Amino acid sequence: MIERIVIVDTVDPLCFYGVNNSNMQLIKNLFPKLRISARGSVIRVVGEESETAEFEQKMKELVAYAECYNTLSEDVIIDIVKGCLLYTSPSPRDYAA
């Protein structure tokens, strides 16, 4: 078992975790084989190497999305985790008026 730590200090906690931790509950449900705990800006995850690595990558994508749009809906979480939406950084068209 591998433990990884993901820091999410660059986004608003309410935006990232959701009201009553609804987003965090969804994330936990999407990764049923992992043991996930969140306290403040630290998310700890314990599980197999490949699964924790995938979790860490998806969390980075979710943080990048939340940083850019200051929102994180359930649909976006599902799309990013399931691989339907790959979000790495804003594109120039995101800033076009």
PDB file of C-alpha atoms in Angstrom:
ATOM      1  CA  MET A   1       0.000   0.000   0.000  1.00  0.00           C
ATOM      2  CA  ILE A   2       1.235   3.442  -0.979  1.00  0.00           C
ATOM      3  CA  GLU A   3       0.289   6.732   0.665  1.00  0.00           C
ATOM      4  CA  ARG A   4       0.239   9.901  -1.401  1.00  0.00           C
ATOM      5  CA  ILE A   5      -0.483  13.440  -0.314  1.00  0.00           C
ATOM      6  CA  VAL A   6      -2.129  15.989  -2.588  1.00  0.00           C
ATOM      7  CA  ILE A   7      -2.089  19.666  -1.587  1.00  0.00           C
ATOM      8  CA  VAL A   8      -5.025  21.801  -2.767  1.00  0.00           C
ATOM      9  CA  ASP A   9      -4.108  25.165  -1.252  1.00  0.00           C
ATOM     10  CA  THR A  10      -4.479  27.225  -4.432  1.00  0.00           C
ATOM     11  CA  VAL A  11      -8.278  26.897  -4.696  1.00  0.00           C
ATOM     12  CA  ASP A  12     -11.204  27.908  -2.536  1.00  0.00           C
ATOM     13  CA  PRO A  13     -11.991  24.944  -0.236  1.00  0.00           C
ATOM     14  CA  LEU A  14     -15.750  25.418  -0.606  1.00  0.00           C
ATOM     15  CA  CYS A  15     -15.385  25.384  -4.387  1.00  0.00           C
ATOM     16  CA  PHE A  16     -13.188  22.282  -4.391  1.00  0.00           C
ATOM     17  CA  TYR A  17     -14.767  20.177  -1.636  1.00  0.00           C
ATOM     18  CA  GLY A  18     -18.336  21.329  -2.294  1.00  0.00           C
ATOM     19  CA  VAL A  19     -21.134  22.205   0.103  1.00  0.00           C
ATOM     20  CA  ASN A  20     -21.140  19.662   2.950  1.00  0.00           C
ATOM     21  CA  ASN A  21     -18.175  17.953   1.239  1.00  0.00           C
ATOM     22  CA  SER A  22     -20.437  16.787  -1.589  1.00  0.00           C
ATOM     23  CA  ASN A  23     -17.636  16.938  -4.179  1.00  0.00           C
ATOM     24  CA  MET A  24     -15.281  15.011  -1.905  1.00  0.00           C
ATOM     25  CA  GLN A  25     -17.925  12.327  -1.372  1.00  0.00           C
ATOM     26  CA  LEU A  26     -18.338  12.010  -5.132  1.00  0.00           C
ATOM     27  CA  ILE A  27     -14.570  11.713  -5.590  1.00  0.00           C
ATOM     28  CA  LYS A  28     -14.444   8.996  -2.915  1.00  0.00           C
ATOM     29  CA  ASN A  29     -17.244   7.122  -4.688  1.00  0.00           C
ATOM     30  CA  LEU A  30     -15.374   7.354  -7.996  1.00  0.00           C
ATOM     31  CA  PHE A  31     -12.280   5.769  -6.393  1.00  0.00           C
ATOM     32  CA  PRO A  32     -13.795   2.958  -4.294  1.00  0.00           C
ATOM     33  CA  LYS A  33     -10.536   0.988  -3.901  1.00  0.00           C
ATOM     34  CA  LEU A  34      -8.719   3.905  -2.260  1.00  0.00           C
ATOM     35  CA  ARG A  35      -8.854   5.166   1.300  1.00  0.00           C
ATOM     36  CA  ILE A  36      -9.167   8.946   1.012  1.00  0.00           C
ATOM     37  CA  SER A  37      -9.184  11.535   3.779  1.00  0.00           C
ATOM     38  CA  ALA A  38      -9.169  15.313   3.482  1.00  0.00           C
ATOM     39  CA  ARG A  39      -8.264  17.835   6.169  1.00  0.00           C
ATOM     40  CA  GLY A  40      -7.915  21.454   5.214  1.00  0.00           C
ATOM     41  CA  SER A  41      -5.793  21.725   2.098  1.00  0.00           C
ATOM     42  CA  VAL A  42      -4.315  18.210   2.423  1.00  0.00           C
ATOM     43  CA  ILE A  43      -5.805  15.107   0.799  1.00  0.00           C
ATOM     44  CA  ARG A  44      -4.265  11.797   1.851  1.00  0.00           C
ATOM     45  CA  VAL A  45      -4.859   8.714  -0.233  1.00  0.00           C
ATOM     46  CA  VAL A  46      -3.803   5.143   0.485  1.00  0.00           C
ATOM     47  CA  GLY A  47      -3.968   2.275  -1.997  1.00  0.00           C
ATOM     48  CA  GLU A  48      -2.144   0.445  -4.745  1.00  0.00           C
ATOM     49  CA  GLU A  49       0.627   2.298  -6.596  1.00  0.00           C
ATOM     50  CA  SER A  50      -1.142   2.585  -9.962  1.00  0.00           C
ATOM     51  CA  GLU A  51      -4.455   3.662  -8.439  1.00  0.00           C
ATOM     52  CA  THR A  52      -2.910   6.310  -6.178  1.00  0.00           C
ATOM     53  CA  ALA A  53      -0.902   7.647  -9.130  1.00  0.00           C
ATOM     54  CA  GLU A  54      -4.073   7.942 -11.215  1.00  0.00           C
ATOM     55  CA  PHE A  55      -5.851   9.628  -8.284  1.00  0.00           C
ATOM     56  CA  GLU A  56      -3.033  12.157  -7.906  1.00  0.00           C
ATOM     57  CA  GLN A  57      -3.122  12.995 -11.628  1.00  0.00           C
ATOM     58  CA  LYS A  58      -6.903  13.454 -11.608  1.00  0.00           C
ATOM     59  CA  MET A  59      -6.701  15.685  -8.517  1.00  0.00           C
ATOM     60  CA  LYS A  60      -4.143  17.878 -10.294  1.00  0.00           C
ATOM     61  CA  GLU A  61      -6.533  18.206 -13.230  1.00  0.00           C
ATOM     62  CA  LEU A  62      -9.432  19.058 -10.899  1.00  0.00           C
ATOM     63  CA  VAL A  63      -7.329  21.666  -9.086  1.00  0.00           C
ATOM     64  CA  ALA A  64      -6.271  23.232 -12.409  1.00  0.00           C
ATOM     65  CA  TYR A  65      -9.898  23.413 -13.523  1.00  0.00           C
ATOM     66  CA  ALA A  66     -11.031  24.915 -10.207  1.00  0.00           C
ATOM     67  CA  GLU A  67      -8.203  27.474 -10.295  1.00  0.00           C
ATOM     68  CA  CYS A  68      -9.232  28.633 -13.754  1.00  0.00           C
ATOM     69  CA  TYR A  69     -13.022  28.682 -13.410  1.00  0.00           C
ATOM     70  CA  ASN A  70     -13.451  28.988  -9.619  1.00  0.00           C
ATOM     71  CA  THR A  71     -16.152  26.318  -9.776  1.00  0.00           C
ATOM     72  CA  LEU A  72     -16.244  22.535  -9.737  1.00  0.00           C
ATOM     73  CA  SER A  73     -19.529  20.845 -10.588  1.00  0.00           C
ATOM     74  CA  GLU A  74     -20.350  17.171 -10.212  1.00  0.00           C
ATOM     75  CA  ASP A  75     -20.487  16.810 -14.007  1.00  0.00           C
ATOM     76  CA  VAL A  76     -16.976  18.220 -14.399  1.00  0.00           C
ATOM     77  CA  ILE A  77     -15.628  15.936 -11.667  1.00  0.00           C
ATOM     78  CA  ILE A  78     -17.150  12.878 -13.333  1.00  0.00           C
ATOM     79  CA  ASP A  79     -15.905  13.929 -16.787  1.00  0.00           C
ATOM     80  CA  ILE A  80     -12.337  14.511 -15.591  1.00  0.00           C
ATOM     81  CA  VAL A  81     -12.134  11.359 -13.470  1.00  0.00           C
ATOM     82  CA  LYS A  82     -13.680   9.146 -16.132  1.00  0.00           C
ATOM     83  CA  GLY A  83     -11.368  10.622 -18.766  1.00  0.00           C
ATOM     84  CA  CYS A  84     -14.032  12.344 -20.848  1.00  0.00           C
ATOM     85  CA  LEU A  85     -12.509  15.762 -20.155  1.00  0.00           C
ATOM     86  CA  LEU A  86      -8.763  16.297 -19.987  1.00  0.00           C
ATOM     87  CA  TYR A  87      -7.955  19.567 -18.297  1.00  0.00           C
ATOM     88  CA  THR A  88      -4.352  20.644 -17.925  1.00  0.00           C
ATOM     89  CA  SER A  89      -4.259  24.422 -18.275  1.00  0.00           C
ATOM     90  CA  PRO A  90      -6.227  27.285 -19.787  1.00  0.00           C
ATOM     91  CA  SER A  91      -6.003  27.809 -23.512  1.00  0.00           C
ATOM     92  CA  PRO A  92      -5.754  31.274 -25.109  1.00  0.00           C
ATOM     93  CA  ARG A  93      -9.418  31.077 -26.148  1.00  0.00           C
ATOM     94  CA  ASP A  94     -10.380  30.925 -22.434  1.00  0.00           C
ATOM     95  CA  TYR A  95      -9.264  34.552 -22.183  1.00  0.00           C
ATOM     96  CA  ALA A  96     -10.815  35.826 -25.429  1.00  0.00           C
ATOM     97  CA  ALA A  97     -13.454  38.478 -24.950  1.00  0.00           C
TER      98      ALA A  97
END
